[in-house]
Tab-separated table of C-alpha atoms in Angstrom:
chain	number	residue	atom	x	y	z
A	1	MET	CA	99.092	-73.215	50.856
A	2	ASN	CA	98.497	-73.980	47.448
A	3	TRP	CA	97.214	-77.267	45.814
A	4	ASN	CA	98.384	-76.248	42.595
A	5	PRO	CA	99.164	-79.687	40.494
A	6	THR	CA	102.148	-78.194	38.867
A	7	TYR	CA	103.770	-77.842	42.280
A	8	ALA	CA	104.024	-81.828	42.197
A	9	LEU	CA	107.101	-81.247	39.915
A	10	PHE	CA	109.032	-79.969	42.906
A	11	LEU	CA	108.276	-82.913	45.034
A	12	GLY	CA	109.521	-84.763	42.236
A	13	PHE	CA	112.517	-83.019	42.127
A	14	VAL	CA	113.455	-83.316	45.660
A	15	THR	CA	112.730	-86.965	45.378
A	16	LEU	CA	115.057	-87.392	42.458
A	17	VAL	CA	117.844	-85.185	44.206
A	18	THR	CA	117.914	-87.011	47.346
A	19	TYR	CA	117.476	-90.242	46.054
A	20	TYR	CA	120.185	-90.313	43.447
A	21	GLY	CA	122.295	-87.958	45.657
A	22	THR	CA	122.697	-90.248	48.631
A	23	LYS	CA	123.723	-93.063	46.475
A	24	GLN	CA	126.858	-91.267	45.872
A	25	ILE	CA	127.530	-90.732	49.311
A	26	VAL	CA	129.837	-93.213	51.073
A	27	SER	CA	128.648	-93.477	54.764
A	28	LYS	CA	130.717	-93.932	57.898
A	29	LYS	CA	129.386	-97.256	58.127
A	30	ASP	CA	131.409	-98.375	55.280
A	31	ARG	CA	134.680	-96.946	57.234
A	32	LYS	CA	135.761	-95.107	54.045
A	33	ARG	CA	135.986	-91.089	53.392
A	34	THR	CA	132.702	-89.690	53.891
A	35	ASP	CA	131.278	-87.428	51.241
A	36	ARG	CA	130.459	-84.349	53.373
A	37	GLY	CA	130.457	-82.393	50.164
A	38	GLY	CA	128.105	-84.456	48.437
A	39	LEU	CA	125.775	-84.141	51.517
A	40	THR	CA	125.987	-80.549	51.466
A	41	VAL	CA	124.938	-80.309	47.742
A	42	ILE	CA	122.115	-82.336	48.391
A	43	LEU	CA	120.752	-80.551	51.271
A	44	LEU	CA	121.378	-77.186	49.268
A	45	PHE	CA	119.376	-78.320	46.312
A	46	THR	CA	116.777	-79.696	48.661
A	47	PHE	CA	116.366	-76.712	50.717
A	48	ALA	CA	116.545	-74.361	47.541
A	49	GLY	CA	112.716	-74.792	46.746
A	50	LEU	CA	111.839	-74.109	50.452
A	51	PHE	CA	114.001	-70.889	50.605
A	52	VAL	CA	112.477	-69.503	47.623
A	53	PHE	CA	109.055	-70.295	48.193
A	54	LYS	CA	108.834	-69.531	51.775
A	55	TYR	CA	111.925	-67.056	52.910
A	56	LEU	CA	112.880	-65.120	49.854
A	57	ASN	CA	110.526	-62.409	50.325
A	58	PHE	CA	111.125	-62.215	53.927
A	59	ILE	CA	114.855	-62.035	53.624
A	60	ASN	CA	114.734	-59.451	50.979
A	61	GLU	CA	112.587	-57.153	52.976
A	62	VAL	CA	114.972	-57.508	56.076
A	63	ILE	CA	118.121	-56.743	53.650
A	64	TRP	CA	116.498	-53.775	52.118
A	65	GLY	CA	114.919	-52.539	55.318
A	66	VAL	CA	118.400	-52.405	56.960
A	67	LEU	CA	119.663	-50.673	53.865
A	68	ALA	CA	116.862	-48.204	53.899
A	69	SER	CA	117.784	-47.369	57.464
A	70	ILE	CA	120.922	-46.192	56.261
A	71	GLY	CA	119.721	-44.116	53.576
A	72	CYS	CA	119.913	-46.498	50.685
A	73	ARG	CA	116.404	-46.607	49.333
A	74	MET	CA	115.096	-48.657	46.329
A	75	GLU	CA	112.300	-50.716	44.981
A	76	VAL	CA	112.256	-54.486	46.166
A	77	PRO	CA	110.344	-56.943	43.653
A	78	HIS	CA	107.959	-59.024	45.811
A	79	LEU	CA	107.448	-62.398	44.150
A	80	ASP	CA	104.004	-63.504	44.344
A	81	LEU	CA	104.568	-67.340	45.053
A	82	LEU	CA	101.910	-69.542	46.834
A	83	LEU	CA	103.731	-72.210	49.032
A	84	PRO	CA	103.186	-75.666	47.733
A	85	VAL	CA	101.164	-77.967	50.056
A	86	GLY	CA	103.332	-79.953	52.559
A	87	ILE	CA	106.673	-78.395	51.218
A	88	SER	CA	108.049	-77.984	54.671
A	89	PHE	CA	107.318	-81.686	55.817
A	90	TYR	CA	108.317	-83.424	53.016
A	91	THR	CA	111.600	-81.292	52.541
A	92	PHE	CA	112.664	-82.135	56.208
A	93	GLN	CA	111.742	-85.779	55.865
A	94	ALA	CA	114.139	-86.014	52.639
A	95	CYS	CA	116.747	-84.118	54.481
A	96	GLY	CA	116.539	-86.544	57.408
A	97	TYR	CA	116.643	-89.482	54.928
A	98	ALA	CA	119.980	-87.851	53.542
A	99	ILE	CA	121.636	-87.235	56.777
A	100	ASP	CA	120.593	-90.723	58.070
A	101	VAL	CA	122.282	-92.442	54.901
A	102	TYR	CA	125.599	-90.143	55.327
A	103	ARG	CA	125.768	-90.986	58.850
A	104	GLY	CA	125.352	-94.774	58.071
A	105	ASN	CA	122.433	-95.232	60.224
A	106	ILE	CA	120.307	-96.652	57.303
A	107	GLU	CA	121.233	-98.015	53.834
A	108	SER	CA	120.333	-95.978	50.714
A	109	GLU	CA	116.980	-97.053	49.210
A	110	LYS	CA	117.539	-99.245	46.303
A	111	LYS	CA	114.136	-98.677	44.437
A	112	LEU	CA	112.905	-95.319	43.667
A	113	GLY	CA	109.220	-96.437	43.913
A	114	TYR	CA	109.631	-97.146	47.591
A	115	TYR	CA	111.483	-93.889	48.244
A	116	ALA	CA	109.028	-91.834	46.315
A	117	LEU	CA	106.382	-93.287	48.405
A	118	PHE	CA	107.998	-92.582	51.585
A	119	LEU	CA	108.130	-88.852	50.827
A	120	ALA	CA	104.625	-88.564	48.986
A	121	PHE	CA	102.700	-90.921	51.457
A	122	PHE	CA	99.389	-89.095	51.476
A	123	PRO	CA	98.136	-89.431	54.972
A	124	GLN	CA	101.116	-87.616	55.955
A	125	ILE	CA	102.390	-85.455	53.439
A	126	ALA	CA	100.070	-82.209	53.726
A	127	ALA	CA	101.287	-81.797	57.416
A	128	GLY	CA	103.359	-84.658	58.869
A	129	PRO	CA	104.152	-86.235	60.971
A	130	ILE	CA	107.605	-86.000	59.728
A	131	GLY	CA	108.409	-89.680	59.223
A	132	ARG	CA	111.674	-91.367	59.534
A	133	ALA	CA	113.053	-93.746	56.877
A	134	LYS	CA	114.415	-96.284	59.325
A	135	GLU	CA	110.651	-96.820	60.624
A	136	LEU	CA	108.463	-96.049	57.659
A	137	LEU	CA	110.235	-97.529	54.672
A	138	PRO	CA	110.413	-101.298	55.871
A	139	GLN	CA	106.485	-101.141	56.106
A	140	PHE	CA	106.257	-100.373	52.478
A	141	LYS	CA	107.762	-103.407	51.460
A	142	GLU	CA	105.490	-105.653	53.673
A	143	LYS	CA	102.199	-107.009	52.517
A	144	HIS	CA	99.289	-105.577	54.098
A	145	TYR	CA	95.939	-107.365	54.746
A	146	PRO	CA	92.866	-106.146	56.246
A	147	ASP	CA	92.961	-106.323	59.748
A	148	ALA	CA	90.029	-105.885	62.213
A	149	ASN	CA	92.289	-104.695	65.156
A	150	ASN	CA	93.945	-101.898	62.748
A	151	ILE	CA	90.720	-100.751	60.998
A	152	THR	CA	89.225	-100.473	64.591
A	153	ARG	CA	92.114	-98.397	66.028
A	154	GLY	CA	92.187	-96.503	62.886
A	155	LEU	CA	88.676	-95.305	62.946
A	156	ARG	CA	88.750	-94.774	66.671
A	157	TRP	CA	91.914	-92.184	65.955
A	158	MET	CA	89.834	-90.742	63.249
A	159	LEU	CA	86.790	-90.256	64.967
A	160	TRP	CA	88.621	-88.373	67.977
A	161	GLY	CA	90.560	-86.477	65.224
A	162	TYR	CA	87.484	-85.181	63.480
A	163	PHE	CA	86.017	-84.397	67.011
A	164	ILE	CA	88.696	-82.308	68.385
A	165	LYS	CA	89.322	-80.430	65.013
A	166	VAL	CA	85.573	-79.512	63.804
A	167	VAL	CA	83.877	-79.353	67.165
A	168	ILE	CA	86.583	-77.859	69.314
A	169	ALA	CA	89.251	-76.188	67.182
A	170	ASP	CA	86.999	-74.948	64.241
A	171	ARG	CA	84.479	-73.596	67.035
A	172	LEU	CA	86.915	-72.018	69.014
A	173	ALA	CA	88.348	-70.333	65.612
A	174	LEU	CA	85.128	-68.375	65.050
A	175	TYR	CA	86.050	-66.396	68.367
A	176	THR	CA	89.807	-66.165	68.088
A	177	ASP	CA	89.870	-65.012	64.466
A	178	ALA	CA	87.400	-62.249	65.165
A	179	VAL	CA	89.517	-60.906	68.182
A	180	PHE	CA	93.110	-61.277	66.881
A	181	GLY	CA	91.728	-59.896	63.512
A	182	ASN	CA	91.075	-56.883	64.904
A	183	ILE	CA	93.209	-56.412	68.185
A	184	ALA	CA	92.915	-52.653	68.414
A	185	HIS	CA	89.224	-52.696	68.822
A	186	HIS	CA	88.988	-55.362	71.534
A	187	THR	CA	89.296	-55.023	75.178
A	188	GLY	CA	92.149	-56.855	77.501
A	189	VAL	CA	89.631	-59.410	78.555
A	190	SER	CA	88.413	-60.391	75.168
A	191	ILE	CA	91.982	-60.960	74.020
A	192	LEU	CA	93.163	-62.772	77.007
A	193	VAL	CA	90.040	-65.059	76.454
A	194	ALA	CA	90.893	-65.378	72.997
A	195	ALA	CA	94.404	-66.148	73.735
A	196	VAL	CA	93.601	-69.171	76.103
A	197	LEU	CA	91.176	-70.334	73.587
A	198	PHE	CA	93.788	-70.312	70.687
A	199	THR	CA	96.158	-72.227	73.029
A	200	PHE	CA	93.348	-74.982	72.870
A	201	GLN	CA	92.581	-74.144	69.252
A	202	ILE	CA	96.184	-74.693	67.794
A	203	TYR	CA	96.346	-78.025	69.992
A	204	CYS	CA	92.981	-79.479	68.631
A	205	ASP	CA	93.369	-78.270	65.124
A	206	PHE	CA	96.916	-79.817	64.631
A	207	ALA	CA	96.445	-83.025	66.964
A	208	GLY	CA	93.227	-83.713	65.180
A	209	TYR	CA	95.242	-83.731	61.796
A	210	SER	CA	97.789	-86.033	63.289
A	211	PHE	CA	95.008	-88.255	64.729
A	212	ILE	CA	93.264	-88.254	61.480
A	213	ALA	CA	96.618	-89.242	59.574
A	214	LEU	CA	97.600	-91.971	61.919
A	215	GLY	CA	94.194	-93.285	61.727
A	216	CYS	CA	94.090	-93.397	57.975
A	217	ALA	CA	97.354	-94.849	57.671
A	218	ARG	CA	96.764	-97.650	60.396
A	219	ILE	CA	93.552	-98.618	58.543
A	220	MET	CA	95.740	-99.566	55.647
A	221	GLY	CA	98.302	-101.450	58.211
A	222	PHE	CA	100.865	-98.609	58.357
A	223	GLN	CA	102.168	-96.993	61.727
A	224	LEU	CA	103.276	-93.614	61.835
A	225	ILE	CA	104.931	-91.672	64.951
A	226	VAL	CA	102.128	-90.636	67.551
A	227	ASN	CA	102.617	-86.627	67.012
A	228	PHE	CA	101.084	-85.494	70.510
A	229	ALA	CA	101.144	-86.869	73.889
A	230	ARG	CA	98.892	-84.706	76.052
A	231	PRO	CA	101.033	-81.708	75.756
A	232	TYR	CA	98.988	-79.506	78.323
A	233	MET	CA	99.823	-81.973	81.145
A	234	ALA	CA	103.559	-80.869	80.717
A	235	THR	CA	105.087	-79.668	84.182
A	236	SER	CA	107.792	-77.627	82.257
A	237	ILE	CA	108.520	-75.988	78.910
A	238	GLN	CA	111.178	-78.790	78.232
A	239	ASP	CA	108.424	-81.513	78.932
A	240	PHE	CA	106.032	-79.776	76.729
A	241	TRP	CA	108.254	-79.995	73.517
A	242	ARG	CA	108.529	-83.614	74.382
A	243	ARG	CA	104.905	-84.138	73.877
A	244	TRP	CA	104.332	-81.669	71.079
A	245	HIS	CA	104.605	-82.101	67.499
A	246	ILE	CA	107.088	-85.087	68.456
A	247	SER	CA	108.066	-85.731	65.137
A	248	LEU	CA	109.429	-82.207	64.570
A	249	SER	CA	110.920	-81.846	67.918
A	250	THR	CA	112.749	-84.957	67.605
A	251	TRP	CA	113.926	-83.892	63.843
A	252	PHE	CA	115.330	-80.576	65.299
A	253	ARG	CA	117.061	-82.656	68.347
A	254	ASP	CA	118.773	-85.240	66.165
A	255	TYR	CA	119.621	-83.102	62.941
A	256	LEU	CA	120.379	-79.725	64.590
A	257	TYR	CA	120.482	-79.613	68.522
A	258	ILE	CA	122.900	-82.348	68.960
A	259	PRO	CA	125.300	-81.729	65.714
A	260	LEU	CA	125.643	-78.089	67.368
A	261	GLY	CA	127.024	-79.897	70.438
A	262	GLY	CA	123.785	-80.628	72.435
A	263	SER	CA	124.259	-80.771	76.133
A	264	ARG	CA	127.624	-82.271	75.668
A	265	CYS	CA	129.398	-79.059	75.947
A	266	SER	CA	129.553	-76.043	78.493
A	267	LYS	CA	126.357	-74.821	80.150
A	268	TRP	CA	126.400	-71.505	78.254
A	269	ARG	CA	127.049	-73.268	74.949
A	270	THR	CA	124.101	-75.722	75.671
A	271	ARG	CA	121.977	-72.867	76.270
A	272	MET	CA	122.949	-71.348	73.168
A	273	ASN	CA	122.356	-74.427	71.125
A	274	LEU	CA	119.029	-74.380	72.702
A	275	MET	CA	118.260	-70.780	71.764
A	276	ILE	CA	119.469	-71.655	67.990
A	277	THR	CA	117.422	-74.612	67.772
A	278	PHE	CA	114.232	-73.021	68.805
A	279	VAL	CA	115.003	-69.848	66.751
A	280	VAL	CA	114.988	-71.944	63.814
A	281	SER	CA	112.238	-73.683	64.570
A	282	GLY	CA	110.089	-70.805	64.825
A	283	LEU	CA	111.389	-69.551	61.359
A	284	TRP	CA	110.415	-73.299	60.025
A	285	HIS	CA	106.757	-72.368	60.956
A	286	GLY	CA	106.863	-68.998	58.825
A	287	ALA	CA	108.924	-66.056	57.369
A	288	ASN	CA	107.632	-63.632	60.055
A	289	TRP	CA	108.971	-61.892	62.996
A	290	THR	CA	106.160	-63.374	64.913
A	291	PHE	CA	107.454	-66.655	64.551
A	292	VAL	CA	110.809	-65.602	65.093
A	293	ILE	CA	110.023	-64.245	68.579
A	294	TRP	CA	107.821	-67.250	69.245
A	295	GLY	CA	110.593	-69.404	68.770
A	296	GLY	CA	113.066	-67.299	70.691
A	297	LEU	CA	110.581	-67.403	73.734
A	298	LYS	CA	110.322	-71.020	73.504
A	299	GLY	CA	113.975	-71.388	74.039
A	300	LEU	CA	114.416	-68.404	76.450
A	301	PHE	CA	111.770	-70.092	78.693
A	302	GLN	CA	113.838	-73.325	78.723
A	303	VAL	CA	116.899	-71.536	79.430
A	304	ILE	CA	115.519	-69.824	82.569
A	305	GLY	CA	113.989	-73.100	83.434
A	306	ASN	CA	117.359	-74.561	83.582
A	307	VAL	CA	118.935	-71.833	85.135
A	308	MET	CA	116.308	-71.767	88.023
A	309	LYS	CA	116.247	-75.305	88.405
A	310	PRO	CA	118.461	-75.658	91.537
A	311	ILE	CA	116.677	-72.458	92.980
A	312	LYS	CA	113.304	-74.167	92.572
A	313	GLU	CA	114.755	-77.601	94.056
A	314	GLN	CA	116.254	-75.687	97.110
A	315	THR	CA	112.945	-73.859	97.628
A	316	ARG	CA	110.908	-77.017	97.396
A	317	LEU	CA	113.230	-78.494	100.146
A	318	CYS	CA	112.783	-75.484	102.350
A	319	CYS	CA	109.110	-75.371	102.300
A	320	GLY	CA	108.845	-79.358	103.002
A	321	ILE	CA	107.048	-79.744	99.840
A	322	ARG	CA	107.222	-83.761	98.276
A	323	LYS	CA	108.458	-84.100	95.065
A	324	ASP	CA	105.404	-86.199	94.102
A	325	SER	CA	103.061	-83.511	95.517
A	326	ILE	CA	99.907	-83.299	93.495
A	327	TRP	CA	99.686	-79.544	94.297
A	328	LEU	CA	103.304	-79.114	93.171
A	329	LYS	CA	102.439	-80.906	89.869
A	330	ALA	CA	99.288	-78.763	89.273
A	331	PHE	CA	101.220	-75.404	89.972
A	332	ASN	CA	103.737	-76.524	87.545
A	333	ILE	CA	101.352	-77.484	84.829
A	334	LEU	CA	99.401	-74.185	85.292
A	335	LEU	CA	102.465	-72.093	84.961
A	336	THR	CA	103.515	-73.996	81.855
A	337	PHE	CA	100.025	-73.469	80.425
A	338	VAL	CA	100.446	-69.548	80.995
A	339	LEU	CA	103.927	-69.375	79.482
A	340	MET	CA	102.555	-71.366	76.498
A	341	THR	CA	99.660	-69.115	76.270
A	342	VAL	CA	102.080	-66.010	75.876
A	343	THR	CA	103.963	-67.827	73.278
A	344	TRP	CA	101.130	-68.578	71.279
A	345	THR	CA	99.974	-65.078	71.148
A	346	PHE	CA	102.960	-64.322	68.936
A	347	PHE	CA	102.153	-67.201	67.033
A	348	LYS	CA	98.467	-66.132	66.291
A	349	ALA	CA	99.181	-62.542	65.773
A	350	HIS	CA	99.425	-61.341	62.223
A	351	THR	CA	102.173	-58.750	63.263
A	352	LEU	CA	104.800	-58.103	65.522
A	353	GLU	CA	102.899	-54.761	66.640
A	354	ASP	CA	99.758	-56.840	67.013
A	355	ALA	CA	101.382	-59.331	69.426
A	356	LEU	CA	102.934	-56.653	71.621
A	357	LEU	CA	99.524	-54.950	71.742
A	358	ALA	CA	97.815	-57.803	72.797
A	359	ILE	CA	100.334	-58.805	75.498
A	360	SER	CA	100.125	-55.333	76.862
A	361	LYS	CA	96.350	-55.406	76.877
A	362	MET	CA	96.170	-58.882	78.775
A	363	VAL	CA	98.747	-57.947	81.402
A	364	LEU	CA	95.947	-55.687	82.932
A	365	PRO	CA	92.835	-57.057	81.281
A	366	ALA	CA	89.749	-54.838	81.663
A	367	GLY	CA	86.602	-53.918	79.693
A	368	VAL	CA	83.589	-55.928	78.485
A	369	LEU	CA	84.033	-59.658	77.126
A	370	TYR	CA	83.222	-59.976	73.406
A	371	LYS	CA	80.198	-62.322	73.258
A	372	PRO	CA	79.315	-62.658	69.279
A	373	ASP	CA	77.381	-66.053	69.697
A	374	LEU	CA	76.957	-67.720	72.997
A	375	SER	CA	77.235	-71.167	71.103
A	376	VAL	CA	80.827	-70.280	70.125
A	377	LEU	CA	81.811	-70.250	73.686
A	378	LEU	CA	79.551	-72.651	74.854
A	379	TYR	CA	80.131	-75.399	72.766
A	380	GLY	CA	83.764	-74.692	72.440
A	381	THR	CA	84.497	-74.617	76.030
A	382	MET	CA	82.527	-78.056	76.678
A	383	GLY	CA	84.664	-79.581	74.027
A	384	VAL	CA	87.783	-78.109	75.840
A	385	GLY	CA	86.280	-79.668	79.126
A	386	VAL	CA	85.824	-83.279	77.325
A	387	LEU	CA	89.328	-83.007	75.696
A	388	MET	CA	91.177	-82.081	79.214
A	389	VAL	CA	89.248	-84.665	80.997
A	390	CYS	CA	90.061	-87.485	78.753
A	391	ASP	CA	93.809	-86.228	78.496
A	392	MET	CA	94.250	-86.133	82.344
A	393	LEU	CA	92.360	-89.664	82.654
A	394	GLU	CA	94.553	-90.817	79.759
A	395	GLU	CA	97.719	-89.433	81.414
A	396	LYS	CA	96.781	-91.365	84.719
A	397	ASN	CA	95.740	-94.682	83.126
A	398	GLY	CA	97.692	-94.571	79.924
A	399	LYS	CA	94.589	-95.172	77.548
A	400	HIS	CA	91.826	-93.142	76.196
A	401	PRO	CA	88.900	-93.283	78.880
A	402	LEU	CA	86.577	-93.376	75.997
A	403	LEU	CA	87.523	-95.153	73.052
A	404	GLU	CA	89.593	-97.703	74.701
A	405	ASN	CA	87.628	-98.244	77.604
A	406	ASP	CA	87.543	-101.712	78.962
A	407	SER	CA	83.692	-101.752	78.955
A	408	ILE	CA	82.638	-102.460	75.440
A	409	THR	CA	79.364	-100.733	76.248
A	410	ILE	CA	81.110	-97.285	77.054
A	411	ARG	CA	83.318	-97.821	73.932
A	412	PHE	CA	80.313	-98.133	71.618
A	413	ALA	CA	78.509	-95.417	73.416
A	414	SER	CA	81.283	-93.171	73.049
A	415	TYR	CA	81.313	-93.989	69.084
A	416	VAL	CA	77.728	-93.081	68.951
A	417	VAL	CA	77.800	-89.901	71.143
A	418	LEU	CA	81.016	-88.385	69.554
A	419	SER	CA	79.672	-88.938	66.235
A	420	MET	CA	76.277	-87.409	66.706
A	421	ILE	CA	78.124	-84.508	68.376
A	422	ILE	CA	80.251	-83.991	65.390
A	423	LEU	CA	77.215	-83.990	62.901
A	424	SER	CA	75.245	-81.978	65.136
A	425	VAL	CA	77.748	-79.110	66.159
A	426	GLY	CA	80.729	-79.580	64.385
A	427	VAL	CA	81.836	-76.511	62.143
A	428	PHE	CA	82.343	-77.938	58.632
A	429	ASP	CA	83.225	-74.571	56.869
A	430	GLY	CA	86.114	-73.651	59.002
A	431	GLY	CA	88.620	-73.885	56.623
A	432	GLN	CA	91.839	-75.859	56.341
A	433	PHE	CA	94.189	-77.112	59.058
A	434	ILE	CA	96.290	-74.309	60.592
A	435	TYR	CA	99.429	-76.591	59.835
A	436	PHE	CA	98.511	-76.720	56.075
A	437	GLN	CA	100.105	-73.088	55.666
A	438	PHE	CA	103.597	-74.471	56.940
């Protein structure tokens, strides 16, 4: 991800194309002929920059690799392009706006300034959440005054975001980066531990940014979509993606999965729609075969889950297990976590070969555990423990047990303790947020 100010010109280009382009579209709401061709042109121009910056080199390598396999060898120029900050997020946000105008779900924005603010709103531009015009644009037209409740709630979210980012995610990164950076020289036990820790690292890193963005916006009086809802409390892969990166998951649902036919067609067509949607979502994360496999596995696990659903239900009835059994729920949560750990291994590995090597070593883990510094594992796992206890209690009671506790004493004690932990054991040179690279 690159912060070159020159790339702001591309943000301006996307803003102008979608703003003026949508004004030429006659929506279905007006009961006139829809300008599908106009929408296509808008989407092509909007996605053009994302294609060039993110996918052109990857597609060139794939094409010329295929040609080389049949004996056509030639030099392929590699464009040395740095990815502009937030390009994947504001591109999707702009395209969602254009499609909503085309469908007649919203009216095209009359004032360029409001629309430009919608795309470039600073808390969310770098890594989301991906906002919807219907929810966000009206807020820019309202007057906002300092509000004690908004400020308090915003600061709470930011405090929790910083805690899970610098205390958990960046601490765990010291271990996972070392192991996944040299998989061939690490044991199966070390890789398995690193894979489990990365499962929490990616959650804390991205959720940390999302909470900080939500809190920052809330302090100013703006409400963004809550992007995470305790994903590791999910009881299935499908449930997991209802809780993880909610703004992106719902974007793919509304603008790709449903237009493909969604679940309104045959079972096999529905499963194909799922696979297409998740493979595309994998490509959204990066132009690498590891992301393609990662997305494909997400879709495949959902398809298998749908196929196995009647069998699982019949097995449950035969065994006399109640539907609300806490043991059944715990088993489903653990199974979902294991499957997600497998997929995150592909996400984290630098190459497909590294990912397959890591999986092969994890199948029968052996060897000595890599222990670079006990503080890495100690503070990291303690932070994970705090996170999971809080998520479990929030899942049960509907509110954060520390920051939204009914007792003012517990709330203020939590503020103080979390702040002290952040300042004393937080890793402040851990680098940028993982999702900045997308």
